[in-house]
Tab-separated table of C-alpha atoms and ligand atoms in Angstrom:
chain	number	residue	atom	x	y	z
D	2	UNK	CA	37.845	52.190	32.749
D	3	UNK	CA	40.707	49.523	31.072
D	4	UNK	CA	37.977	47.115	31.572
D	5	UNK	CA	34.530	46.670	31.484
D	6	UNK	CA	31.891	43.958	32.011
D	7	UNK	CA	30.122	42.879	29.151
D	8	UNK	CA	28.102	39.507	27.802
D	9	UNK	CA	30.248	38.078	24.862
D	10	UNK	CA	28.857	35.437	22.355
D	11	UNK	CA	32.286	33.180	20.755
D	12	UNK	CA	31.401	30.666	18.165
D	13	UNK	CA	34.179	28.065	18.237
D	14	UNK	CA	33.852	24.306	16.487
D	15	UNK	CA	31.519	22.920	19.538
D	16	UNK	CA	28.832	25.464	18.480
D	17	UNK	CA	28.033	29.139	20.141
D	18	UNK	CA	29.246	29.967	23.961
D	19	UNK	CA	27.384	32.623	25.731
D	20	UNK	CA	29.385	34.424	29.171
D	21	UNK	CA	29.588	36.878	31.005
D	22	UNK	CA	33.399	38.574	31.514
D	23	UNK	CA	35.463	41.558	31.643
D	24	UNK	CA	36.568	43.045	28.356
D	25	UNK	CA	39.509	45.351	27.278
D	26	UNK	CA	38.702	48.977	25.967
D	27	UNK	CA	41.503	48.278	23.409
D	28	UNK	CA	38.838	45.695	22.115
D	29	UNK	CA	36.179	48.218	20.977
D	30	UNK	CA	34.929	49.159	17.986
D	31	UNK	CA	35.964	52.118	15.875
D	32	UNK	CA	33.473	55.083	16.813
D	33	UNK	CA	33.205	58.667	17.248
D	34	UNK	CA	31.658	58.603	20.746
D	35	UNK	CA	31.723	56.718	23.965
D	36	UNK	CA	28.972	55.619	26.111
D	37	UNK	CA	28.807	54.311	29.514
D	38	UNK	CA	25.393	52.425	29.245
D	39	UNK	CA	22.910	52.502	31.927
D	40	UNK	CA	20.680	50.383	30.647
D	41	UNK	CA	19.654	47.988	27.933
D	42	UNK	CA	16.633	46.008	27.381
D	43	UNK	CA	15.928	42.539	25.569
D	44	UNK	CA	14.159	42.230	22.277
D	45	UNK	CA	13.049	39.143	20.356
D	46	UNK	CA	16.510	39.635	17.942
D	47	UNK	CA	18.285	40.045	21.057
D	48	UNK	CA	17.178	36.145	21.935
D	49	UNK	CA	17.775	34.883	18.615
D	50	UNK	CA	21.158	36.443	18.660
D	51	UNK	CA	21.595	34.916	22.742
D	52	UNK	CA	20.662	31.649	21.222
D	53	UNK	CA	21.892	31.169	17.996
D	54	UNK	CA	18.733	30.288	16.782
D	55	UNK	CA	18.894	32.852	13.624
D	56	UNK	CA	21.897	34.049	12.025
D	57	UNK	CA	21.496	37.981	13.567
D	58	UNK	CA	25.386	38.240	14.789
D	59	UNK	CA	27.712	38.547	11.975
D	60	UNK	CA	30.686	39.496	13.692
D	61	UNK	CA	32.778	37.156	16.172
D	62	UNK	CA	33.441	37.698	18.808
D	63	UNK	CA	29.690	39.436	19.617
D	64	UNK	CA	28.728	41.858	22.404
D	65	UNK	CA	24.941	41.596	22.104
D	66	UNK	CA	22.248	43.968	22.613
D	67	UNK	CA	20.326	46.237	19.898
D	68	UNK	CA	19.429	48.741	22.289
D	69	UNK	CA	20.918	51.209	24.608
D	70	UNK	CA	20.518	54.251	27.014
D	71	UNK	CA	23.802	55.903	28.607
D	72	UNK	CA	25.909	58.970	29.352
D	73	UNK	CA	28.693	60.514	26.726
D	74	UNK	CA	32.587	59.507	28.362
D	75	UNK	CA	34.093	60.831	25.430
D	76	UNK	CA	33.178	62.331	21.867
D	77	UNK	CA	34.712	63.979	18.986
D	78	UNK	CA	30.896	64.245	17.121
D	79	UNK	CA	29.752	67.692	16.989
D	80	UNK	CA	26.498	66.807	18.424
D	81	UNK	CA	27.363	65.334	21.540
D	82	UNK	CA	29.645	66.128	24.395
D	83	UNK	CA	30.532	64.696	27.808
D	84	UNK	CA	27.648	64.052	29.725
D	85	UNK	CA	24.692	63.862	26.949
D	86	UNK	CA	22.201	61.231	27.632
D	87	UNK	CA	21.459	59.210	24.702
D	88	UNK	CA	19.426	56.543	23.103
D	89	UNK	CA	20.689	53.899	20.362
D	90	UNK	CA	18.625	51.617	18.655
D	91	UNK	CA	19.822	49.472	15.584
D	92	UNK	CA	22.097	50.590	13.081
D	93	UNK	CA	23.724	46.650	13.604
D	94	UNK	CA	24.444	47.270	17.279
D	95	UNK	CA	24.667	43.638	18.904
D	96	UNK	CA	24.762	42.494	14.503
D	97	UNK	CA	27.839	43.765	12.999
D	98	UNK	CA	28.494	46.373	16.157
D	99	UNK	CA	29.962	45.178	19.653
D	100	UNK	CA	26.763	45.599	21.149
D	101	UNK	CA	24.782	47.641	23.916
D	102	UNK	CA	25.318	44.048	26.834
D	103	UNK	CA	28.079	46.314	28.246
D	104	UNK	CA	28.949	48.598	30.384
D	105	UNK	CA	30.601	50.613	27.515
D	106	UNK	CA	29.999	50.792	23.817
D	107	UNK	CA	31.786	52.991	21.348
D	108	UNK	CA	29.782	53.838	18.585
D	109	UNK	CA	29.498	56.312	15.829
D	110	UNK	CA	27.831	59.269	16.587
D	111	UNK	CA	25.211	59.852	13.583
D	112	UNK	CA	23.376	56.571	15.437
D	113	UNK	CA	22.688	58.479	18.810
D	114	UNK	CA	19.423	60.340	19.858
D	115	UNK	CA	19.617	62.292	22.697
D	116	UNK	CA	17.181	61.112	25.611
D	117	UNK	CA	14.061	63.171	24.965
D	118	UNK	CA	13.030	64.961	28.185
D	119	UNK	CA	10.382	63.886	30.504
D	120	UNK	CA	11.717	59.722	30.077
D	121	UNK	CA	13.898	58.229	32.607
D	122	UNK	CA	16.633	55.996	31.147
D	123	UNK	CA	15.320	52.712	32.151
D	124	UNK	CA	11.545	54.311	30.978
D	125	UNK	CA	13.570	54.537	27.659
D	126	UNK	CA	14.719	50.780	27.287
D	127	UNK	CA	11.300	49.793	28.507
D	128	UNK	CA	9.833	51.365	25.192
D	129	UNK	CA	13.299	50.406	23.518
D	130	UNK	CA	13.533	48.899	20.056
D	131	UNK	CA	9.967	46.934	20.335
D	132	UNK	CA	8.241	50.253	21.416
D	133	UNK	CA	9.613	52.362	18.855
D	134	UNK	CA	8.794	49.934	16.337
D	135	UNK	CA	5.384	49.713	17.584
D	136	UNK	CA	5.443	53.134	16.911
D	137	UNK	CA	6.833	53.112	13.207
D	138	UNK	CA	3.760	51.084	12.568
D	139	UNK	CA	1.449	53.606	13.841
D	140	UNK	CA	2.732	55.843	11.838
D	141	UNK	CA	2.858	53.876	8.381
D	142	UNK	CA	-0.631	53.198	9.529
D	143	UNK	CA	-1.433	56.755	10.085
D	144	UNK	CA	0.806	57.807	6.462
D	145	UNK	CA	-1.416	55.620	4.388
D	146	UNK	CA	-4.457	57.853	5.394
D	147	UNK	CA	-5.912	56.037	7.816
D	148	UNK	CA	-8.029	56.971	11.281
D	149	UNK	CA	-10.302	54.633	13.765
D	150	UNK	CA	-13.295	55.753	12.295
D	151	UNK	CA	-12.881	53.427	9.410
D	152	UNK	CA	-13.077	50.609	11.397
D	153	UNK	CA	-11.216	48.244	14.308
D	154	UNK	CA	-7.160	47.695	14.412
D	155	UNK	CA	-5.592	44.220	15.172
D	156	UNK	CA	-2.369	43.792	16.960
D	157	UNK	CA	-1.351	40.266	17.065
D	158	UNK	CA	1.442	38.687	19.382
D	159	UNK	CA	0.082	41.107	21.776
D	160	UNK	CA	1.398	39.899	24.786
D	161	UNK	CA	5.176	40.325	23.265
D	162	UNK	CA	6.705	43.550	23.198
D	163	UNK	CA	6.000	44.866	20.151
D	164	UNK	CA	2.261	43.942	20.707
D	165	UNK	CA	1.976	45.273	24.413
D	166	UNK	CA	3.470	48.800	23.012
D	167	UNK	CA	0.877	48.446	19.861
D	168	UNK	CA	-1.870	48.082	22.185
D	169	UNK	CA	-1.561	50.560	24.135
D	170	UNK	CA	-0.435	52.887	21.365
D	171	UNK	CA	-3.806	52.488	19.116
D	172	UNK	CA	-5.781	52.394	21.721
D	173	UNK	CA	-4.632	56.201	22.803
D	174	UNK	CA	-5.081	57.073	19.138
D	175	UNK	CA	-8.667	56.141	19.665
D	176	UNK	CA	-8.930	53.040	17.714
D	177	UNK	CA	-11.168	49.898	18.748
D	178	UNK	CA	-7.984	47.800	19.177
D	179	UNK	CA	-8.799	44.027	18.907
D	180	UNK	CA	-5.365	41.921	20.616
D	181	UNK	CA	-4.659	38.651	19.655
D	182	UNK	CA	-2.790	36.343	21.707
D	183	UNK	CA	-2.217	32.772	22.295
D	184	UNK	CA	-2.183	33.483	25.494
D	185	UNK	CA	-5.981	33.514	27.150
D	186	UNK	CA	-4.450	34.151	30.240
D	187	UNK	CA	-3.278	37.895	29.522
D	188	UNK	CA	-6.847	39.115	28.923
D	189	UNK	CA	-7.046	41.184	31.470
D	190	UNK	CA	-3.504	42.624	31.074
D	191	UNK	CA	-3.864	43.520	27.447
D	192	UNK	CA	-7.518	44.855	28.433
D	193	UNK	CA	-5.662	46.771	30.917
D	194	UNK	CA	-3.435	48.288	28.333
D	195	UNK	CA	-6.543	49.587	26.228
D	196	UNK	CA	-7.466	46.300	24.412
D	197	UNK	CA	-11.606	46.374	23.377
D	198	UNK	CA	-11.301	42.441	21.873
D	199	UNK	CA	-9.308	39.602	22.537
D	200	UNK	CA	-8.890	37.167	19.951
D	201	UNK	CA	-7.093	33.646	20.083
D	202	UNK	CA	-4.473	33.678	18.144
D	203	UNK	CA	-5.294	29.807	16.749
D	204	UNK	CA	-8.421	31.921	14.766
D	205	UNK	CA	-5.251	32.718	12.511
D	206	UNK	CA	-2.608	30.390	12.350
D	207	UNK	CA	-4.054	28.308	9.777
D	208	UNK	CA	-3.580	28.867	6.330
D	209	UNK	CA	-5.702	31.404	5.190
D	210	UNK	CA	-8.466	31.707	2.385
D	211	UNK	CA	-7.812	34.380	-0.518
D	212	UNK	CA	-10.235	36.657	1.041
D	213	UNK	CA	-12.604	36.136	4.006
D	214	UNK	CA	-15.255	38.419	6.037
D	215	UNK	CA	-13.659	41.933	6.664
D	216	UNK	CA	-13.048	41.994	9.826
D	217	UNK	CA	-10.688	45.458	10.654
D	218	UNK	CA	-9.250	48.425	8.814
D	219	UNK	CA	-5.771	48.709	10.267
D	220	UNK	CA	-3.517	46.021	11.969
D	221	UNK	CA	0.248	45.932	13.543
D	222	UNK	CA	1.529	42.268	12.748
D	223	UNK	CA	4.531	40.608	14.177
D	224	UNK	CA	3.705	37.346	13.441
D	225	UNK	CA	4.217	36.932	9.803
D	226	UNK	CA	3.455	33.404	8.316
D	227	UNK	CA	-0.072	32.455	8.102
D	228	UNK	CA	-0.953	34.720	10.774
D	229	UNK	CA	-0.078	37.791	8.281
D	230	UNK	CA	-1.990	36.104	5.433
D	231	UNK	CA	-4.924	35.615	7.420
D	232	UNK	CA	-5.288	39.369	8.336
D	233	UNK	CA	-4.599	40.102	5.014
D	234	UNK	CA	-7.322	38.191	3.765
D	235	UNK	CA	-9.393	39.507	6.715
D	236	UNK	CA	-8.921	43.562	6.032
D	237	UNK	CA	-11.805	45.666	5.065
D	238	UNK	CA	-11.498	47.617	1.601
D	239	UNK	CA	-8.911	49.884	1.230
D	240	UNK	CA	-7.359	48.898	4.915
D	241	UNK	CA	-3.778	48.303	5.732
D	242	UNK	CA	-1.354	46.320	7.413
D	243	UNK	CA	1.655	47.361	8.876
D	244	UNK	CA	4.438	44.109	9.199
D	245	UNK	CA	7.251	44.169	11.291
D	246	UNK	CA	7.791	40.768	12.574
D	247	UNK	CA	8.475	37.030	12.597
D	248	UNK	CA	7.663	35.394	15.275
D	249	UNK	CA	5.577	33.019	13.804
D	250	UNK	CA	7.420	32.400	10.755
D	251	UNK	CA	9.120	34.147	7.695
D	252	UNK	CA	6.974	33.235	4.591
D	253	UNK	CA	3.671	34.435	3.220
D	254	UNK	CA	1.053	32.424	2.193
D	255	UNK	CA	-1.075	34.551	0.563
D	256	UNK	CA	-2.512	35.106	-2.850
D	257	UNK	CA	-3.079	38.231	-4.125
D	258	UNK	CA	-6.632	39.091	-3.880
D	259	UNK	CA	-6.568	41.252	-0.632
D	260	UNK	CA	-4.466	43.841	-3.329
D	261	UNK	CA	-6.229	43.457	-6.100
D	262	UNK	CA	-9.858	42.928	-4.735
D	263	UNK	CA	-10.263	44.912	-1.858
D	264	UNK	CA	-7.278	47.285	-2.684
D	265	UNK	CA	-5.693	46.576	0.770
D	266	UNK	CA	-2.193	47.140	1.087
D	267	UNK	CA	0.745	45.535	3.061
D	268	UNK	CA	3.359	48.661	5.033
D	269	UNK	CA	6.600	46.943	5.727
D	270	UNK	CA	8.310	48.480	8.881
D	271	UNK	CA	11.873	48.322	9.569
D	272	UNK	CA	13.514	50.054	12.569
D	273	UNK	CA	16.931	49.003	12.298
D	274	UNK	CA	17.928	51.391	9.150
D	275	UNK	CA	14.771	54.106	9.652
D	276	UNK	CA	16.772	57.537	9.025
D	277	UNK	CA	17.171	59.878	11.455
D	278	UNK	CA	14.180	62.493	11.960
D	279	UNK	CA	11.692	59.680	11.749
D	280	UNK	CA	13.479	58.031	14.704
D	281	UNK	CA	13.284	61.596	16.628
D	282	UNK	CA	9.531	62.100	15.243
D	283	UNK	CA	8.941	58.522	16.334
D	284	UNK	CA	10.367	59.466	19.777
D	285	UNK	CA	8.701	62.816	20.370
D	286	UNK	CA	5.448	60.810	20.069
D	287	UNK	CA	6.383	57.783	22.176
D	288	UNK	CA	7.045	60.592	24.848
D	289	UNK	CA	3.567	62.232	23.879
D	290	UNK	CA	1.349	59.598	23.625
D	291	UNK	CA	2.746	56.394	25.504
D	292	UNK	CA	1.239	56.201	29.006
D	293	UNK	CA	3.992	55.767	31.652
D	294	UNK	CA	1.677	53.610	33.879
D	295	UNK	CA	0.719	51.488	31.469
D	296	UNK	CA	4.449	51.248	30.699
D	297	UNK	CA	5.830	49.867	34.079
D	298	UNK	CA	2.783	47.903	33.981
D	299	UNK	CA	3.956	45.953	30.846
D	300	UNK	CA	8.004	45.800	32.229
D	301	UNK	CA	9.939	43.866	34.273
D	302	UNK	CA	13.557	44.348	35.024
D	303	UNK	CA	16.460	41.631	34.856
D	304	UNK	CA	20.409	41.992	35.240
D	305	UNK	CA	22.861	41.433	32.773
D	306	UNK	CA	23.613	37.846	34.079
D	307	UNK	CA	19.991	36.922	33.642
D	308	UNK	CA	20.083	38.117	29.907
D	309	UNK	CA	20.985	34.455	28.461
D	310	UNK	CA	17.333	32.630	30.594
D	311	UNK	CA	15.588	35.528	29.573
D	312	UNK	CA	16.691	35.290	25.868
D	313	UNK	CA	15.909	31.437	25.369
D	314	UNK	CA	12.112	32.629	27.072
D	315	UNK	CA	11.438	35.043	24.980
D	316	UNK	CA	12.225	33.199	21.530
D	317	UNK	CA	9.831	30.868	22.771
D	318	UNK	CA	7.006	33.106	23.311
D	319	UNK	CA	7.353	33.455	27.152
D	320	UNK	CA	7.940	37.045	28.171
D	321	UNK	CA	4.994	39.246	28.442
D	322	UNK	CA	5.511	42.515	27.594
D	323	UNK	CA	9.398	44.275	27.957
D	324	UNK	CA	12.060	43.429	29.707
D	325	UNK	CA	14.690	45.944	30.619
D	326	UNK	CA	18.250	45.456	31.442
D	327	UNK	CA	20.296	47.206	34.331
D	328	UNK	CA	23.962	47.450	33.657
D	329	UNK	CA	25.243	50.230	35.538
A	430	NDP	P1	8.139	39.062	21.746
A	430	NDP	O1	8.611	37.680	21.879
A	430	NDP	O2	8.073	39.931	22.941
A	430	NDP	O3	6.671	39.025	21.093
A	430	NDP	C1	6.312	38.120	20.104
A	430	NDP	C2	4.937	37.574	20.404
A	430	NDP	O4	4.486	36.838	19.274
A	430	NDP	C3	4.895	36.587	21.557
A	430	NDP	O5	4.818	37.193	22.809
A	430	NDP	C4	3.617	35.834	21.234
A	430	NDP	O6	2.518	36.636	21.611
A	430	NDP	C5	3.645	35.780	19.701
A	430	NDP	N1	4.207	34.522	19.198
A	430	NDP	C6	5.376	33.940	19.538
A	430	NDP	N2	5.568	32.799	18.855
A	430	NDP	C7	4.493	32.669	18.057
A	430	NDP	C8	4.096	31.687	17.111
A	430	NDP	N3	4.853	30.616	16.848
A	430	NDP	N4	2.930	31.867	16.471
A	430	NDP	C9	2.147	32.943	16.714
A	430	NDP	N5	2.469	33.894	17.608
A	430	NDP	C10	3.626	33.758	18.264
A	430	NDP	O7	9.025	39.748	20.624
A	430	NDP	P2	9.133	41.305	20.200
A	430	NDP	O8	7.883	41.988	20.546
A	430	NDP	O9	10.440	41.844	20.665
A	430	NDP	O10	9.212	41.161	18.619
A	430	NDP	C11	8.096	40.715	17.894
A	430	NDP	C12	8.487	40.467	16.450
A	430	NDP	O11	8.761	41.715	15.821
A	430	NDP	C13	9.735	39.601	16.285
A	430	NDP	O12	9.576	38.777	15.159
A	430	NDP	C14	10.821	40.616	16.040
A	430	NDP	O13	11.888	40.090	15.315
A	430	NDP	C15	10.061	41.661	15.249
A	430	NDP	N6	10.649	42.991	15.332
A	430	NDP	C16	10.954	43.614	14.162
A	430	NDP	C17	11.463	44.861	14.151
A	430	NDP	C18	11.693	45.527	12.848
A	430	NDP	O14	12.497	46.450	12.787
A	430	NDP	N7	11.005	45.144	11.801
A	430	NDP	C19	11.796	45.561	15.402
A	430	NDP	C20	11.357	44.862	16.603
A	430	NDP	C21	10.830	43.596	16.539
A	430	NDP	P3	1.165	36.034	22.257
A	430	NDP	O15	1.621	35.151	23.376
A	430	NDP	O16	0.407	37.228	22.703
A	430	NDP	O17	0.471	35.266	21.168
């Protein structure tokens, strides 16, 4: 391939222009290995970068796309050869990184993860970034000590990505997994995925009191803002929260007594930078404990020439679940 197809992001004086053109190998990054991707998938960064709305691409031009599944062209890594399947997520792909909204990346090898058996490529992007975030909090959760017998876990955003994936991967575990969403209308779906409660999300948006009736041990948040500070302020004694997202806003309003009065503490979860074997452990359990029903039921599939619509939706709180992209 001399060229390949790929969605490019320019910034010129008019503002940001998003399209969808053919692209020069000689225009690649420097990297170790090459990857013809299969498939991608779309992630809440992955709209903010589409739309400019948040400052996630650094680099211009900008291939974007934080996530990736594909086959090895070419590699001079020593752990991966022509023909490995592999999985990126992160490490600035689609930020600093001509991103995975390509038919071809070229990448360094130390950020690839070979496809774990038993997951189809697009199964991968349907967990993607989101999922394997989900599961990072899981496991902070699970690190801190704690089990479902102290009590009930809330996932809020629920409907989103990250949330559908949280859902579903607490209520496996065998916690009572309460699901807060704006949207009333997904009851059944998040029930479907293993919810017990549903809560309206509007019971936390507004700003929170120090502390207030405990309510759940355990809770994935992507919501931040005074969504965070109310489940804070909600947590039974001792519980924790694991934080991974925005969507609702980047500050805190909180005070300190959850900490210092009920000992509860706050787990911040990044995936972008996790190191290596807790990506793979994160993997091995996605593989283990992720339901591949309840998967396709939370996905839907779009092409790469749909990836601008669907990136303006799901910054404004539109897409249900994951989305994944077919490239090749
Ligand atoms: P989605 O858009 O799929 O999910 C976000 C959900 O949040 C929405 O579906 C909606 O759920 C809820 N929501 C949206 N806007 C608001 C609002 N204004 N107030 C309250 N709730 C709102 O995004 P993702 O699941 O891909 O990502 C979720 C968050 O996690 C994002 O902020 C993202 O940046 C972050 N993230 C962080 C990562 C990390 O490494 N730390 C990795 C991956 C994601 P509902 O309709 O159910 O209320």
């Amino acid at each position: 391939m001399g060229v390949f197809k790929a969605v490019v992001i320019d910034k010129t004086d008019s503002g940001q222009h998003v399209e969808l053109k053919m692209v020069d190998d000689a225009d690649l990054m420097d990297g170790d290995v090459a990857v013809r991707v299969s498939h991608s998938t779309l992630n809440y960064k992955d709209g903010l970068a589409l739309t400019g709305k948040a400052p996630v691409v650094r680099r211009w031009p900008m291939i974007p796309g934080v996530d990736l599944v594909g086959t090895v062209e070419s590699s001079s890594h020593p752990d991966f050869k022509l023909g490995d399947a592999v999985i990126l997520n992160g490490w600035g792909l689609g930020e600093t990184h001509l991103g995975a909204y390509a038919e071809k990346v070229r990448v360094k090898g130390d950020w690839l993860i070979p496809l774990p058996k038993g997951l189809a490529p697009h199964q991968a992007m349907a967990i993607g970034t989101a999922g394997y975030t989900a599961m990072l909090c899981l496991m902070a959760l699970e690190r801190y000590g704690l089990s479902p017998d102290r009590g009930p876990a809330i996932v809020t955003g629920a409907a989103g990505g990250v949330g559908s994936v949280a859902v579903a991967l607490l209520a496996k575990a065998g916690w009572h997994v309460i699901a807060s969403t704006g949207r009333p209308q997904e009851a059944d779906y998040l029930k479907n995925l293993g919810a017990a409660e549903i809560l309206d999300r509007s019971e936390l948006s507004s700003p929170a009191r120090p502390l207030n009736k405990e309510r759940w041990a355990a809770g994935i948040d992507t919501v931040g803002s005074h969504t965070l500070a109310n489940l804070l302020s909600m947590t039974k004694y001792a519980g924790a929260i694991a934080a991974c997202g925005l969507a609702g806003g980047m500050d805190l309003p909180v005070t300190v007594a959850p900490f210092i009065l009920r000992n509860v503490a706050l787990l911040g979860v990044d995936s972008v930078m996790t190191p290596k074997p807790r990506r793979l452990e994160a993997w091995r359990r996605l593989v283990n404990e992720l339901d591949l029903d309840k998967l396709a039921s939370m996905t839907t599939s779009i092409t790469l020439n749909q990836v601008l619509e669907a990136g303006r939706a799901i910054v404004e709180g539109k897409i249900r679940g994951r989305v994944v992209v077919t490239i090749t």
